[in-house]
Amino acid sequence: MSTVVSLPLPARRGARSPVQRPAPRLALLGTGTVGSAFVARCERLRAQGMALPAFAWLSNSRVLVNGEGDPRRAVEEARAAPARAGGRPPWVENEGLRSDDIVIDATASDGVAGWHSEWLARGIHMVTANKLGNGADLARAQAIAAAQRERPGVHYGDSATVGAGLPLLRSIRELVAGGDRIRMIEGVLSGSLAWLFDRYDGSRAFSELVREARDAGFTEPDPRDDLGGEDVRRKLLILARAAGVPLEPHAVQVESLLPEALAQATPAQVDERLVLLDADLAERRRQACADGAQLRFVGRFDDDGISVGLRALPDAHPLCAGRGTDNLVAIGSCRYREQPLVIRGPGAGAEVTAAALLDDVLRIARAAA
Ligand SMILES: NC(=O)C1=CN([C@@H]2O[C@H](COP(=O)(O)OP(=O)(O)OC[C@H]3O[C@@H](n4cnc5c(N)ncnc54)[C@H](OP(=O)(O)O)[C@@H]3O)[C@@H](O)[C@H]2O)C=CC1
Ligand SMILES: N[C@@H](CC=O)C(=O)O
């Protein structure tokens, strides 16, 4: 067997040597469910021979750890770090990032989301699972879009923010870029609520299932963000804005599942107050069954408005077809006028979300190569 070795071509006389740009590095914010799954996936694929940028550092709200050794150990170290007393998060003063590095936001932090446009403006790419960049105040989403316009080679990877990487955002952006107009988006956009209402057959209390969904990593760090409709509000805003409709959060009518005493609970009180969900949901389920219907938490955007809430849908309704954490979303447009484009698949969980983050990282790294 012969081995072919490619030798560098001699530089042409007088030709300028290409400027050596340092290789992009990864900086991970968040070492919880999604962040640790992201590191595990990177290191698994790296061990299989995939070329991936190296980690510069990893950080949570308590500590920043150098990622240049074994990033899995760095995650363990970060997760074991003691609580930090107040003040700014550890990465703020010492992030040391340079142009072309890639920040991965695997937090649910509003403060971190406030930095997205700042990093883009500095030529640092962003990849995010955190929906508070494009799914919170319109001004913040517009600042992110403006920073991207001003730095055309700098990327904002947000596939993980809706459908945990299902090709929802991508499809909408491609339709719009092709001259289509999005007229309607309707569907089940919460993986945890999809799982809860798929499982909720009356044999177990709803609150018990919420704990299971939280422990499985399907809910937001605070499950009230799912139960109150906030998570679906954010996702619908992200989709609507991607469709070119610049909506403010208050434009979304949200029907929350949270009783007042649970909505007002401190984080430490949430677990014991989850039982307050049970009576109302048991009654809604009983009524739905009597009517030959099923409960589904649905978001809808169209020319008449944008809303989020629990619906009792006939058993045969297409939105009742999802199983487990499936998201199931219909997109109506000028092109898809008679029959909507339908996208369905798992919409929550550490593994799919970590894969979506890594897909975005790889797209950026390959574009930069
Ligand atoms: N779970 C899922 O299926 C999906 C989740 N997502 C999104 O992924 C994100 C992360 O979710 P998940 O992993 O479940 O959440 P976790 O609560 O498990 O982890 C959150 C992490 O963020 C860290 N963090 C919080 N504030 C800061 C800060 N200011 N600076 C640095 N780190 C900070 C926390 O650190 P500490 O431990 O020190 O508090 C923790 O490590 C969320 O935005 C969620 O919406 C998106 C799609 C699907
Ligand atoms: N909590 C979210 C996780 C993914 O975005 C959900 O339930 O869908």
Coordinates of C-alpha atoms and ligand atoms in Angstrom, one line a residue, residues 129 131 160-164 189-194 217-221 225-226 231-232 235 325 327 347-349 353, ligand 2:
A129 CA -30.2 27.2 23.3
K131 CA -34.5 31.6 23.9
A160 CA -31.8 24.8 19.4
T161 CA -34.2 27.5 20.6
V162 CA -37.3 26.2 18.8
G163 CA -38.1 22.5 18.5
A164 CA -34.7 21.6 20.1
L189 CA -44.2 23.8 20.5
S190 CA -43.4 22.6 24.1
G191 CA -41.7 19.2 24.4
S192 CA -42.4 19.0 28.1
L193 CA -46.1 19.9 27.8
A194 CA -46.5 17.5 24.9
G217 CA -34.6 17.2 31.5
F218 CA -37.6 18.2 29.4
T219 CA -38.7 21.3 31.4
E220 CA -37.0 24.7 31.8
P221 CA -34.9 25.0 34.9
D225 CA -41.8 28.8 32.5
D226 CA -43.3 25.8 30.6
D231 CA -41.6 29.0 26.9
V232 CA -44.1 28.7 24.1
K235 CA -40.7 30.2 20.7
T325 CA -42.0 15.0 23.6
N327 CA -43.4 18.9 18.6
G347 CA -38.8 18.8 20.8
A348 CA -37.1 18.5 24.1
G349 CA -34.3 16.6 25.9
T353 CA -30.7 19.9 22.1
Ligands
LIG2 N1 -38.7 23.3 28.2 C1 -38.7 23.2 26.8 C2 -37.4 22.6 26.3 C3 -37.1 22.9 24.9 O1 -37.1 24.0 24.5 C4 -39.9 22.4 26.2 O2 -40.6 21.8 27.1 O3 -40.1 22.4 25.0

